[in-house]
C-alpha atoms as an extended CHARMM CRD file, in Angstrom:
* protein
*
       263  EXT
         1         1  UNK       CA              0.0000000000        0.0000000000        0.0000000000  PROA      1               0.0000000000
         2         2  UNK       CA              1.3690000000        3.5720000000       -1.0710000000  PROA      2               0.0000000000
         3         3  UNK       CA              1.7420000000        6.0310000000        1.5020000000  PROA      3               0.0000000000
         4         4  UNK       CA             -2.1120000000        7.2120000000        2.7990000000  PROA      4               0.0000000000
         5         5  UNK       CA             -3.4810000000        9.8060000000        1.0550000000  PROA      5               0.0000000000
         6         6  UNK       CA             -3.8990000000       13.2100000000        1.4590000000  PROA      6               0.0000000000
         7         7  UNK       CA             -7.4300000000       14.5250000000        1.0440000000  PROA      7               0.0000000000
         8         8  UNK       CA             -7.8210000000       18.1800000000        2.9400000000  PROA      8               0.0000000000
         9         9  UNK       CA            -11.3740000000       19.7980000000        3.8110000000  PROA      9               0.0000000000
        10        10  UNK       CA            -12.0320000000       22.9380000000        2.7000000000  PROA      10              0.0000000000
        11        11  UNK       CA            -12.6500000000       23.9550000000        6.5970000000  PROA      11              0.0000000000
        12        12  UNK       CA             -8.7440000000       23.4560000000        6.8160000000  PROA      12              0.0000000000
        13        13  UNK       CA             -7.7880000000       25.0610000000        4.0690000000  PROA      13              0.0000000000
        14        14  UNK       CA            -10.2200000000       28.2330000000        5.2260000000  PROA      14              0.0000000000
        15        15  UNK       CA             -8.3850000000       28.3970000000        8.5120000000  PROA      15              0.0000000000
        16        16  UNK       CA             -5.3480000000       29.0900000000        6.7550000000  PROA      16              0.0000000000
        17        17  UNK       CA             -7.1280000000       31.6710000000        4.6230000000  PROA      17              0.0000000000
        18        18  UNK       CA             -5.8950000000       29.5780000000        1.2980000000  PROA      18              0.0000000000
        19        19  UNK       CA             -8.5270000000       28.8370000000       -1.8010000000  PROA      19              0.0000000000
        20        20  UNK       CA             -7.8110000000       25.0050000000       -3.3920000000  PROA      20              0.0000000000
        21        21  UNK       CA             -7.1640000000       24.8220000000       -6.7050000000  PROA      21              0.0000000000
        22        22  UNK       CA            -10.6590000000       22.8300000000       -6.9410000000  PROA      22              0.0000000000
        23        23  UNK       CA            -13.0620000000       21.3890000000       -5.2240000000  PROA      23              0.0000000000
        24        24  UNK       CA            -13.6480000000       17.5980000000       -5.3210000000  PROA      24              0.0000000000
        25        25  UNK       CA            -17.1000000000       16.9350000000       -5.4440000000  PROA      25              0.0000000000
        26        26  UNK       CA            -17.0120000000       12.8860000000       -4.0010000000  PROA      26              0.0000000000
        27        27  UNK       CA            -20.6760000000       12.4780000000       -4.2810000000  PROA      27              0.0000000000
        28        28  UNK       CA            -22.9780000000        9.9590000000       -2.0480000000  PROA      28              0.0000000000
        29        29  UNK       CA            -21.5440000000        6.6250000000       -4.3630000000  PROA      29              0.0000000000
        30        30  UNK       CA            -18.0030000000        8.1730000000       -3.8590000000  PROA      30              0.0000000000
        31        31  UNK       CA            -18.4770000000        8.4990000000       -0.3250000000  PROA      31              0.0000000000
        32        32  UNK       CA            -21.1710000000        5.4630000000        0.9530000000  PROA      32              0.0000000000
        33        33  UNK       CA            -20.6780000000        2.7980000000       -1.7890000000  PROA      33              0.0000000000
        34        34  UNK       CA            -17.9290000000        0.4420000000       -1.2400000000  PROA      34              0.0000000000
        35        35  UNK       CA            -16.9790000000        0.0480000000       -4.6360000000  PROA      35              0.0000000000
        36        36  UNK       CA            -17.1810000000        4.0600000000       -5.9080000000  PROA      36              0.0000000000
        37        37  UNK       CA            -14.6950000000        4.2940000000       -2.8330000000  PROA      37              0.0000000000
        38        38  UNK       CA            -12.0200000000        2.2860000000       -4.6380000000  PROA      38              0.0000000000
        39        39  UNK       CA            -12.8120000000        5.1420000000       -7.8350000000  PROA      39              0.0000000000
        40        40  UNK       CA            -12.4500000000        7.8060000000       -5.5740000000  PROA      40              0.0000000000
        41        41  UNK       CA             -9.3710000000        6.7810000000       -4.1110000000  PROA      41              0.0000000000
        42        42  UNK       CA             -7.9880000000        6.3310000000       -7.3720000000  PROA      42              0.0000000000
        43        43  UNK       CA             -8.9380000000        9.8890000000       -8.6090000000  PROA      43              0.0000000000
        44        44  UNK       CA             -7.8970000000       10.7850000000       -4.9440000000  PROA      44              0.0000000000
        45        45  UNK       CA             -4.1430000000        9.4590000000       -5.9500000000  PROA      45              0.0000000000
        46        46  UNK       CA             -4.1970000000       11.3070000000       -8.9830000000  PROA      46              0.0000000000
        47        47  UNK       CA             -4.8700000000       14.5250000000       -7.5120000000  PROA      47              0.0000000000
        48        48  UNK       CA             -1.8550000000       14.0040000000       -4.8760000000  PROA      48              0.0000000000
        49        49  UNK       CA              0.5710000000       12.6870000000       -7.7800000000  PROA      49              0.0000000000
        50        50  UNK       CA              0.4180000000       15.4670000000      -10.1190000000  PROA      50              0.0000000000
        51        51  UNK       CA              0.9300000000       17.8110000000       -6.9860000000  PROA      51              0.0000000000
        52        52  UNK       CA             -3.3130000000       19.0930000000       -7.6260000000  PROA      52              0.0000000000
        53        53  UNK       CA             -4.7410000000       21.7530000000       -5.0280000000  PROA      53              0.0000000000
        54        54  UNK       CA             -7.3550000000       20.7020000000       -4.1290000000  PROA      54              0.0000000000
        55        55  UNK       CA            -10.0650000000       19.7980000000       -0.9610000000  PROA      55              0.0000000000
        56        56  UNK       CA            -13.1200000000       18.0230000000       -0.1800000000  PROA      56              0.0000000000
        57        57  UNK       CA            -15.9740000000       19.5730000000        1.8470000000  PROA      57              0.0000000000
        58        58  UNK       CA            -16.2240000000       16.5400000000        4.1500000000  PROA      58              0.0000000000
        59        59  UNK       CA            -18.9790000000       16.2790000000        6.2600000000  PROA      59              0.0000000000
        60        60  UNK       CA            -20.3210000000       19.4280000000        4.9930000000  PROA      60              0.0000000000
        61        61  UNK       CA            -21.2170000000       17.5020000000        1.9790000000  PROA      61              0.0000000000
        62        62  UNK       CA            -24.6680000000       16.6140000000        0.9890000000  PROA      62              0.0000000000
        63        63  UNK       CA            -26.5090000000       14.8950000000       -1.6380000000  PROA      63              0.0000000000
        64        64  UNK       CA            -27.2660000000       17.2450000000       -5.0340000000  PROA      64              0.0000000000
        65        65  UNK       CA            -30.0990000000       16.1220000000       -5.1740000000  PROA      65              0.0000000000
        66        66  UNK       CA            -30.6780000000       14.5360000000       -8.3940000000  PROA      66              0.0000000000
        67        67  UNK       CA            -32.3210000000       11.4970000000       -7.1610000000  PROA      67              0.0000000000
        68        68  UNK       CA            -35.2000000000       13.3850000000       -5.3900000000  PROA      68              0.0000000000
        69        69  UNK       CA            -35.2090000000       15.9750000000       -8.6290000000  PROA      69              0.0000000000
        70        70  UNK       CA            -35.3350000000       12.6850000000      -11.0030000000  PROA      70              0.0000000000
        71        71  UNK       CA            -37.8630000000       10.5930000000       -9.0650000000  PROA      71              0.0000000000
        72        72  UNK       CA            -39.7780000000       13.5470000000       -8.8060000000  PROA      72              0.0000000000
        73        73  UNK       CA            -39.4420000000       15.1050000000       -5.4790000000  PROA      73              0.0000000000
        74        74  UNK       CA            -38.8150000000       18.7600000000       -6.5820000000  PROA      74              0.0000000000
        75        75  UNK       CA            -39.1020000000       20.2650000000       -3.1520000000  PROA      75              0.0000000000
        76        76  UNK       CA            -36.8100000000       17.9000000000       -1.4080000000  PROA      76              0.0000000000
        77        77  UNK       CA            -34.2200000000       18.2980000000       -4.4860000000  PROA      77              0.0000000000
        78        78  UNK       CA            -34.3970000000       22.6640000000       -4.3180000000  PROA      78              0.0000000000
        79        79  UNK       CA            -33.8940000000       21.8860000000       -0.0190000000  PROA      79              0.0000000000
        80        80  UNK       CA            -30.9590000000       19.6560000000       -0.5710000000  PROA      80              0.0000000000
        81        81  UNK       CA            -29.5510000000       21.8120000000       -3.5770000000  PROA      81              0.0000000000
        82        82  UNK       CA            -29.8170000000       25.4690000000       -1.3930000000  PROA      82              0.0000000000
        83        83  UNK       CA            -28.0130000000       24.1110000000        1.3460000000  PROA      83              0.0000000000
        84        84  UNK       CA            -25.0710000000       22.9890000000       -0.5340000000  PROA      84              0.0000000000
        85        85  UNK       CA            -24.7840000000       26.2890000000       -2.6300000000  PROA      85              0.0000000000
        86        86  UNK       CA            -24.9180000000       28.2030000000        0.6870000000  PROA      86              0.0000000000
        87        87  UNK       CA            -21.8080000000       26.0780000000        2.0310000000  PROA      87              0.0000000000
        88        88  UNK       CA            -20.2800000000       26.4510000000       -1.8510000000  PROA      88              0.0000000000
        89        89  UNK       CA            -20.7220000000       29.8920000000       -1.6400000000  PROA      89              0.0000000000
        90        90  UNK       CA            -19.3030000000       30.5170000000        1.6230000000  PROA      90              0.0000000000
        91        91  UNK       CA            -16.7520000000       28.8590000000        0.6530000000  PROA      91              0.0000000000
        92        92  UNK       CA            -16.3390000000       31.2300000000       -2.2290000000  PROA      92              0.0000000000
        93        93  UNK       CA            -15.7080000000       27.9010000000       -4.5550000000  PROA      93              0.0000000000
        94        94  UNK       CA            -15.3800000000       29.1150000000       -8.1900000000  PROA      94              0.0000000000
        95        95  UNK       CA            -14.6540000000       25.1810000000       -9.8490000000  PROA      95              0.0000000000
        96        96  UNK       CA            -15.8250000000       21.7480000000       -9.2460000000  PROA      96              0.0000000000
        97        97  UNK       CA            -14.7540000000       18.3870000000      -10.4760000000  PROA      97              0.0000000000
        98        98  UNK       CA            -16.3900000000       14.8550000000       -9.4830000000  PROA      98              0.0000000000
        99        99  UNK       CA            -16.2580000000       11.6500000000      -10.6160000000  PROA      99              0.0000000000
       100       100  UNK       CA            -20.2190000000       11.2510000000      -11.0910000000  PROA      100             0.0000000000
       101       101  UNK       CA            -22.0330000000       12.5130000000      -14.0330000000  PROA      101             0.0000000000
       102       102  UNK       CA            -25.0200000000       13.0230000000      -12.1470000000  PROA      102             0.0000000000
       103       103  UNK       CA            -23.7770000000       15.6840000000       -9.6980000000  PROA      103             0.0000000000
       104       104  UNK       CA            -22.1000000000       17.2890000000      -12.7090000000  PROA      104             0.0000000000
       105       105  UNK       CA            -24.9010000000       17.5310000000      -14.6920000000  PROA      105             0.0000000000
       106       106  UNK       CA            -26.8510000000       18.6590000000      -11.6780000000  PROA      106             0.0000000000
       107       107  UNK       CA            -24.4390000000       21.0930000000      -10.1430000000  PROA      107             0.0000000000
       108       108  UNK       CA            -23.5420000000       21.9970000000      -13.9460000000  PROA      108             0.0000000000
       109       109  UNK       CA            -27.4360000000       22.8340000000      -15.2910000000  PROA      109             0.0000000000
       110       110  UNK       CA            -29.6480000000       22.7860000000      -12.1820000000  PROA      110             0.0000000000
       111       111  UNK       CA            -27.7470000000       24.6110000000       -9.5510000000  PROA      111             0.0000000000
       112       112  UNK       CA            -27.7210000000       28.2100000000      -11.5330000000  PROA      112             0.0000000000
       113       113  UNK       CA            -30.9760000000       29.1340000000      -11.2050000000  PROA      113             0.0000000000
       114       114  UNK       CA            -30.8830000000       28.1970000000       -7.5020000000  PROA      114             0.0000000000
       115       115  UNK       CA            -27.7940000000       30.5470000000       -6.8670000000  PROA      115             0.0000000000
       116       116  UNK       CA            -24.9980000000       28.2230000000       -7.9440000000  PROA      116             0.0000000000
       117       117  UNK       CA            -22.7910000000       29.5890000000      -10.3340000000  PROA      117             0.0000000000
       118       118  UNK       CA            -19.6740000000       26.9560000000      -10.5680000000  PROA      118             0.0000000000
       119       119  UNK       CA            -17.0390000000       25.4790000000      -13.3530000000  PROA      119             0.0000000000
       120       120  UNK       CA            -18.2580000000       22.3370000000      -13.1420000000  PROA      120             0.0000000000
       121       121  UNK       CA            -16.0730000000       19.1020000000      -14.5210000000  PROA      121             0.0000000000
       122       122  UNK       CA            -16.2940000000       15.6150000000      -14.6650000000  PROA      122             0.0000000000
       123       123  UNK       CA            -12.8920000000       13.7350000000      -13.5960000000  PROA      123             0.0000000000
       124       124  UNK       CA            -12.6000000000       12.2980000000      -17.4270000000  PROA      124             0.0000000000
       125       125  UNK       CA            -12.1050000000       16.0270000000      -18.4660000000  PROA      125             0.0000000000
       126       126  UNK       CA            -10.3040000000       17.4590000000      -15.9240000000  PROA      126             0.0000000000
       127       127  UNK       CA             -7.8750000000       14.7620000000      -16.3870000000  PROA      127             0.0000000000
       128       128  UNK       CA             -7.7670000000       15.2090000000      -19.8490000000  PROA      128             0.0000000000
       129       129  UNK       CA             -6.4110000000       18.6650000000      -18.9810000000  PROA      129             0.0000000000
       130       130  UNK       CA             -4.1130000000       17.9990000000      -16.7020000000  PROA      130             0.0000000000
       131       131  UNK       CA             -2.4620000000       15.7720000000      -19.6980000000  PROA      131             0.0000000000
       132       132  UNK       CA             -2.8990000000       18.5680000000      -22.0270000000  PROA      132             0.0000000000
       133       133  UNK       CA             -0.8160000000       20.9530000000      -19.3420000000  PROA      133             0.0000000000
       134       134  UNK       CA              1.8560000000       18.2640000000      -18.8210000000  PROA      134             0.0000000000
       135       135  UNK       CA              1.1060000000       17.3710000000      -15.6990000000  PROA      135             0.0000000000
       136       136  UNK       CA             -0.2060000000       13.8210000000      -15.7290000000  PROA      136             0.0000000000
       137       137  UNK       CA              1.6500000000       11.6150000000      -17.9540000000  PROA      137             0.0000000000
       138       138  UNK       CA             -0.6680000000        8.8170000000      -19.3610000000  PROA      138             0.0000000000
       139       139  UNK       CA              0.7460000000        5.2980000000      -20.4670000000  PROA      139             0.0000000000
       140       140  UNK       CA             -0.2440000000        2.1750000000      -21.0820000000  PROA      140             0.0000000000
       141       141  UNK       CA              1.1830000000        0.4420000000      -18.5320000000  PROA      141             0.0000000000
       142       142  UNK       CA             -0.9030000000       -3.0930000000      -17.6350000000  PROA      142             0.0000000000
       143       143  UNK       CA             -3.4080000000       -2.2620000000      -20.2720000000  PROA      143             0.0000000000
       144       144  UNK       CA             -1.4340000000       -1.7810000000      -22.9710000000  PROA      144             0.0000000000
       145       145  UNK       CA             -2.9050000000       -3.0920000000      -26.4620000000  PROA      145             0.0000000000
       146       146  UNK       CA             -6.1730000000       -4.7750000000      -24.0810000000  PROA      146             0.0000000000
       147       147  UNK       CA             -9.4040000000       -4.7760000000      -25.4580000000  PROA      147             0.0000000000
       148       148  UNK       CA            -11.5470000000       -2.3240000000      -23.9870000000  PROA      148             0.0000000000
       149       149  UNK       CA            -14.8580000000       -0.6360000000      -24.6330000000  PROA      149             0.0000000000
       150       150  UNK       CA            -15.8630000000        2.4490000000      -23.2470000000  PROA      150             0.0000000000
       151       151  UNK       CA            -20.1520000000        2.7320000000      -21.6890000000  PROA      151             0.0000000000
       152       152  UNK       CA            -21.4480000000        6.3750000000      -22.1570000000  PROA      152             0.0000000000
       153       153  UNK       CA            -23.0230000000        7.8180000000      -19.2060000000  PROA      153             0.0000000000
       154       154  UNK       CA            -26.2010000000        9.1530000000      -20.0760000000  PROA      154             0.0000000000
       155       155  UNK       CA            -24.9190000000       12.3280000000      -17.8300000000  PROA      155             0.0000000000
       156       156  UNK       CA            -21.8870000000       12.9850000000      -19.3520000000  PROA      156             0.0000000000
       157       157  UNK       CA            -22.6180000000       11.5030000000      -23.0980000000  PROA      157             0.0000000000
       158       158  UNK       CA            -26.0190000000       12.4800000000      -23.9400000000  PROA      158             0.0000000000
       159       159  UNK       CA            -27.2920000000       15.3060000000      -21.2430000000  PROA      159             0.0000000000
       160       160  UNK       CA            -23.4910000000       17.4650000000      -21.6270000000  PROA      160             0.0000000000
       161       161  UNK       CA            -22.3980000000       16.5720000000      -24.9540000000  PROA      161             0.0000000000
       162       162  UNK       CA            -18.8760000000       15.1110000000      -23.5430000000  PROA      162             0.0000000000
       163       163  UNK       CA            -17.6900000000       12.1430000000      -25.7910000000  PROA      163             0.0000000000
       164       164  UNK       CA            -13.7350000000       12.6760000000      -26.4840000000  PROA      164             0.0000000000
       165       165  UNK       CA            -12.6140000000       13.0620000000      -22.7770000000  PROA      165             0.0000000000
       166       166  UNK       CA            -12.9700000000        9.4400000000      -21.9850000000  PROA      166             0.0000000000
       167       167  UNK       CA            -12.1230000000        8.0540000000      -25.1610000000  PROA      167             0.0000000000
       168       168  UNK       CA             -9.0130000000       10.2300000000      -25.2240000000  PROA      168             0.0000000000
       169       169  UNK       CA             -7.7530000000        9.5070000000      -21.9560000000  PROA      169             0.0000000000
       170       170  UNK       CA             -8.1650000000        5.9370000000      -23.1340000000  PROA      170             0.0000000000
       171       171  UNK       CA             -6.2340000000        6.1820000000      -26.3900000000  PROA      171             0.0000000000
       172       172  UNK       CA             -3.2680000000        7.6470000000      -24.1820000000  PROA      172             0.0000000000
       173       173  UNK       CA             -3.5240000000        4.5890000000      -22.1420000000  PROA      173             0.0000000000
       174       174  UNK       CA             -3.0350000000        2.4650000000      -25.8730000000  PROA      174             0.0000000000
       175       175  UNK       CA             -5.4350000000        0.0840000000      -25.2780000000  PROA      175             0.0000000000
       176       176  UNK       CA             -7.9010000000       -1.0310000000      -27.9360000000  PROA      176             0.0000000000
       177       177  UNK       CA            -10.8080000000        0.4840000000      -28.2770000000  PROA      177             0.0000000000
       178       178  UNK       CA            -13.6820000000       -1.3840000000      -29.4920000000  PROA      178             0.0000000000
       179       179  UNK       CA            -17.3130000000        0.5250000000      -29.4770000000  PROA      179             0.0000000000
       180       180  UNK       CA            -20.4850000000       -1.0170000000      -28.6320000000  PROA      180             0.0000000000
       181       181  UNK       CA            -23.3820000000       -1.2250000000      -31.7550000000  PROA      181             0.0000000000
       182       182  UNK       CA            -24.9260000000        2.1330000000      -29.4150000000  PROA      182             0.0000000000
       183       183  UNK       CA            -22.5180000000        4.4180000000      -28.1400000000  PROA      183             0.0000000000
       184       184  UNK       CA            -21.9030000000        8.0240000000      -27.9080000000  PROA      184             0.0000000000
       185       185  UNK       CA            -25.0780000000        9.8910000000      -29.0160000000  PROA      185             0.0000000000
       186       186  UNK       CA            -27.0410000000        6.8400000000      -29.3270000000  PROA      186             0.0000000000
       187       187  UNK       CA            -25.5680000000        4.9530000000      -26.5570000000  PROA      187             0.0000000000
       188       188  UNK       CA            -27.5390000000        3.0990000000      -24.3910000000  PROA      188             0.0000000000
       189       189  UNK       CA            -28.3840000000        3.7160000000      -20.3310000000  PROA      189             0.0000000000
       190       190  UNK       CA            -27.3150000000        1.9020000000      -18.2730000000  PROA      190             0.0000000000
       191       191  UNK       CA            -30.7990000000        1.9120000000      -16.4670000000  PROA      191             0.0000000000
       192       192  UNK       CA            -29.6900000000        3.6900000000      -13.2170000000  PROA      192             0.0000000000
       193       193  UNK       CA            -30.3080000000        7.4810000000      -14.2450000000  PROA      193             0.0000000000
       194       194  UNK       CA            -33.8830000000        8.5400000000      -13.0270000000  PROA      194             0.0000000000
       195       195  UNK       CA            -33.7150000000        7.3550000000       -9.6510000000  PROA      195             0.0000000000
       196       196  UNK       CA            -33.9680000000        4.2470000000      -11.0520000000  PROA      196             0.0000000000
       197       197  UNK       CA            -30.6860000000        3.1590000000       -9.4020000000  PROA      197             0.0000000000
       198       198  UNK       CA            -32.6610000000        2.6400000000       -5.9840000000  PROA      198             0.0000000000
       199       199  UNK       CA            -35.6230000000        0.4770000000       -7.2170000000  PROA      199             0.0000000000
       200       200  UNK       CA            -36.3610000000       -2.6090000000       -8.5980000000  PROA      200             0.0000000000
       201       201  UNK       CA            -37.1250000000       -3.1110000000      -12.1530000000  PROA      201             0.0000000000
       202       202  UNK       CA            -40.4340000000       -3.0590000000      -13.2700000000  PROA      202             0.0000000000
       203       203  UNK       CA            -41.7840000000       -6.2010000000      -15.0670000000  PROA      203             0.0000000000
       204       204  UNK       CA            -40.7790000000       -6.8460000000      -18.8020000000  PROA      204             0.0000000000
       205       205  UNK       CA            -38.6230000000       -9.1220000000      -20.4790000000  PROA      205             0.0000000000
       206       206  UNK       CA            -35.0380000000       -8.1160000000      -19.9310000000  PROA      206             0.0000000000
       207       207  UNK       CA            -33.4990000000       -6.0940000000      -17.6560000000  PROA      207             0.0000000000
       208       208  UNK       CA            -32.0230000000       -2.9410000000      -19.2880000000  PROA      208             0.0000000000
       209       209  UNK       CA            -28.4300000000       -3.1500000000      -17.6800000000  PROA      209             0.0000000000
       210       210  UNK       CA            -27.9660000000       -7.0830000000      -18.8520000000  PROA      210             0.0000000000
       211       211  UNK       CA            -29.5440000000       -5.5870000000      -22.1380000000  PROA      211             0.0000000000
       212       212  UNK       CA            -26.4940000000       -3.1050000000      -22.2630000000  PROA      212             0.0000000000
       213       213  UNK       CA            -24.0660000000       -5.6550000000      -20.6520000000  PROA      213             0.0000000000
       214       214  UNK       CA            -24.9320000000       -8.1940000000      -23.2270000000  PROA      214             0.0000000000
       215       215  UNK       CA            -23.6510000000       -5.0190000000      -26.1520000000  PROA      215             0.0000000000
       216       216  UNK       CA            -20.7030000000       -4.4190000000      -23.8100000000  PROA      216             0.0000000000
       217       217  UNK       CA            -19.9230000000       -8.6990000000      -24.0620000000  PROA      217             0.0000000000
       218       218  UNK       CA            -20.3460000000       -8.5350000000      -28.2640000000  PROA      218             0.0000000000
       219       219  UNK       CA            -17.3780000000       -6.4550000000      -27.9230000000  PROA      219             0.0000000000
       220       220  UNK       CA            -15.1610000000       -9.4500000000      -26.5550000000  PROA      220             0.0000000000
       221       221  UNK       CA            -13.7420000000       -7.1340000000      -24.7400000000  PROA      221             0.0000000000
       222       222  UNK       CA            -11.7940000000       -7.7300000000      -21.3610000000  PROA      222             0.0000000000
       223       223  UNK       CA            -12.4860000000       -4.8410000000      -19.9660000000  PROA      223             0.0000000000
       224       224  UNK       CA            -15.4050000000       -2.4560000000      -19.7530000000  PROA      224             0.0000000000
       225       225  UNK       CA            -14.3880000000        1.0020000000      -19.0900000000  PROA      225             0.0000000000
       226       226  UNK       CA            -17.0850000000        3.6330000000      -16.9220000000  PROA      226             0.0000000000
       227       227  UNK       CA            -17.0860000000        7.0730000000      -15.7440000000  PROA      227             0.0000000000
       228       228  UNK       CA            -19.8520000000        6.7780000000      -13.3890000000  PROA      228             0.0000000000
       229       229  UNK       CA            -20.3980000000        4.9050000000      -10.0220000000  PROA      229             0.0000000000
       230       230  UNK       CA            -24.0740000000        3.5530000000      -11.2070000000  PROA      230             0.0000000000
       231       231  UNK       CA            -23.2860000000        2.3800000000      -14.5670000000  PROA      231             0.0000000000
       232       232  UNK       CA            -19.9730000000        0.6850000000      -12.6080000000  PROA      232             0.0000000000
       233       233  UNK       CA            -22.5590000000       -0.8200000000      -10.3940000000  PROA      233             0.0000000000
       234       234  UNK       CA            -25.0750000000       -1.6430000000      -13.0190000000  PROA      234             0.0000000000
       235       235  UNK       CA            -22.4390000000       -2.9460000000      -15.6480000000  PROA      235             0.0000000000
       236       236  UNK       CA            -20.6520000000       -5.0090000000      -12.8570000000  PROA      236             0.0000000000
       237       237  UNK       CA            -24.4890000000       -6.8350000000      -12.1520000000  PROA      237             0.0000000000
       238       238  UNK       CA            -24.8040000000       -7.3510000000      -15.2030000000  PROA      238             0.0000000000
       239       239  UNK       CA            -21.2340000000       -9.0390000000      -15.7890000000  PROA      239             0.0000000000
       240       240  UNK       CA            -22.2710000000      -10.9120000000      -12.4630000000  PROA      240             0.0000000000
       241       241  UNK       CA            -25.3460000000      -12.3450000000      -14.2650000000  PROA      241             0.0000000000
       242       242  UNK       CA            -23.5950000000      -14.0210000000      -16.6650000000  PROA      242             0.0000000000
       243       243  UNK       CA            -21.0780000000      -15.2920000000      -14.9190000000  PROA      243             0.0000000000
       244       244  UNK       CA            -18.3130000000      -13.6870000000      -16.7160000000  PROA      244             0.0000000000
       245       245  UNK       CA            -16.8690000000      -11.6120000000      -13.3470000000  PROA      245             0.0000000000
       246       246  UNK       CA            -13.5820000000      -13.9300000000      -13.3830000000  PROA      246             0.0000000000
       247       247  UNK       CA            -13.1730000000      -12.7950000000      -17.2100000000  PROA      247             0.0000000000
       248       248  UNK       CA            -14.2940000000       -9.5050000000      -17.7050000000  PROA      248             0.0000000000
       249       249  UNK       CA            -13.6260000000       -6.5850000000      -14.8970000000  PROA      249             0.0000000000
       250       250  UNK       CA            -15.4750000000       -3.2280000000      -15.0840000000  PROA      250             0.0000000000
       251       251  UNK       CA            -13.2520000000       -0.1580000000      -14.2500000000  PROA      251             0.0000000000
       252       252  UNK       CA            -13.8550000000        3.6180000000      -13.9810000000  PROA      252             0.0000000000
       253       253  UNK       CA            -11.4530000000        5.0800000000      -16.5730000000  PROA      253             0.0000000000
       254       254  UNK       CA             -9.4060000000        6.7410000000      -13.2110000000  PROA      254             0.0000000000
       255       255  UNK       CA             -8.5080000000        3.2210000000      -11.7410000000  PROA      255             0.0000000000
       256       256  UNK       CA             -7.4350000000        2.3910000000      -15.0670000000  PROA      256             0.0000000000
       257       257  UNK       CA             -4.9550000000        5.2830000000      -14.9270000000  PROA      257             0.0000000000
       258       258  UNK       CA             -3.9830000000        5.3110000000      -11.4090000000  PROA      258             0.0000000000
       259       259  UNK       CA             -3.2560000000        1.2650000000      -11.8960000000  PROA      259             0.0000000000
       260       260  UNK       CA             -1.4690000000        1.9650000000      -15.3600000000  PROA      260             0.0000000000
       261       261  UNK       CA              0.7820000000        4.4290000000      -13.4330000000  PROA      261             0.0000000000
       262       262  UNK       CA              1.0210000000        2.1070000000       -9.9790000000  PROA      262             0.0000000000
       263       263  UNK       CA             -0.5200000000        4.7570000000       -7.6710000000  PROA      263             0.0000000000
């Protein structure tokens, strides 16, 4: 195990009167779910290696919101969203990167109107920048020349137009990269967006993530690459279902680089 890792609060960082770089958004998965922590940590390791400013609100964190706003609950989702842009704003926090889609695209589009005015990133593309400044160096590593294929999240594909930062990021990596029949503005959800993520399916004949998983097997891929805690978790059930977990391992495109790079 590398050294532990250093994640400050932005509490600290206020007591010595000093403004992070960025804030990391971690997000309820990226906090709570025991496999998003392993993504976070990754992006986490990142941050530290190529000497990033940055802090984490910590327990003055809360949900965005998007599940209540999704499944419907607009008063609980404007409660939970006002409360966090009166702790950004205190804060004075000018940018933003997480590692789920869904806070982006809520913090991104939903939080203006509210009062939240932020320059709001998703880890694919502020990694992507840090390459482009020279500071993270991106190499294949382990995954050199492996077939991959690369799952659009709705949030980040679809909703924000963001294609390249993934795909690039893999490319640097020089793996192969094999798309799925549906990808990039007619890829295919996962079936967690919506709120969706924390109910059951309703009846019909197929589930929509083995649907998706069954593209993401077509490939013959050995790995399938994510950039969002639910598709990981949706993508990873569905590998589960077919019993294909000992073959096929699903990893958020920041593991793949912090692993590539032995962080």
């Amino acid at each position: 195990m590398s050294e532990a890792i250093k994640v400050p609060t932005m509490a600290e960082y206020m007591a010595q009167g000093k403004q992070p770089e960025v804030l990391f958004w971690v997000g309820c998965a990226g906090s709570f779910d025991d496999r998003a922590k392993k993504i976070t940590k990754a992006f986490v390791r990142i941050l530290n290696k190529t000497n990033v400013d940055f802090a984490v609100l910590g327990t003055e964190e809360s949900c965005t919101g998007d599940p209540a706003k999704r499944a419907g609950n607009e008063f609980l989702f404007q409660m939970q969203a006002m409360t966090n842009i009166e702790v950004l704003n205190g804060y004075e926090v000018k940018k933003i990167v997480t590692a789920c889609p869904h806070c982006f695209n809520t913090i991104k589009n939903e939080y203006p109107e509210l009062g939240g005015n932020f320059k709001v990133m998703h880890h694919t593309q502020f990694l992507k920048n840090l390459m482009e400044e020279g500071r993270l160096k991106v190499e294949g590593g382990k995954f050199k020349g492996k077939r991959i294929t690369f799952h659009d999240p709705c949030y980040l594909g679809r909703a924000n137009g963001e294609y390249e930062a993934p795909r690039e990021l893999l490319e640097k990596l020089e793996v192969e990269l094999v798309e799925m029949k549906r990808c990039k503005t007619r890829g295919l959800c996962c079936g967690a967006g919506g709120a969706q993520m924390f109910k059951e399916p309703e009846k019909g004949d197929k589930d929509i993530n083995i649907e998706r998983t069954e593209e993401a097997l077509e490939t013959q891929s050995g790995i399938i690459a994510a950039g969002c805690p639910f598709c990981n978790t949706m993508l990873t059930d569905g590998v589960k279902s077919k019993n294909k977990e000992d073959d096929i391992e699903v990893l958020d495109v920041a593991e793949m680089i912090a692993t590539a790079e032995d962080l």
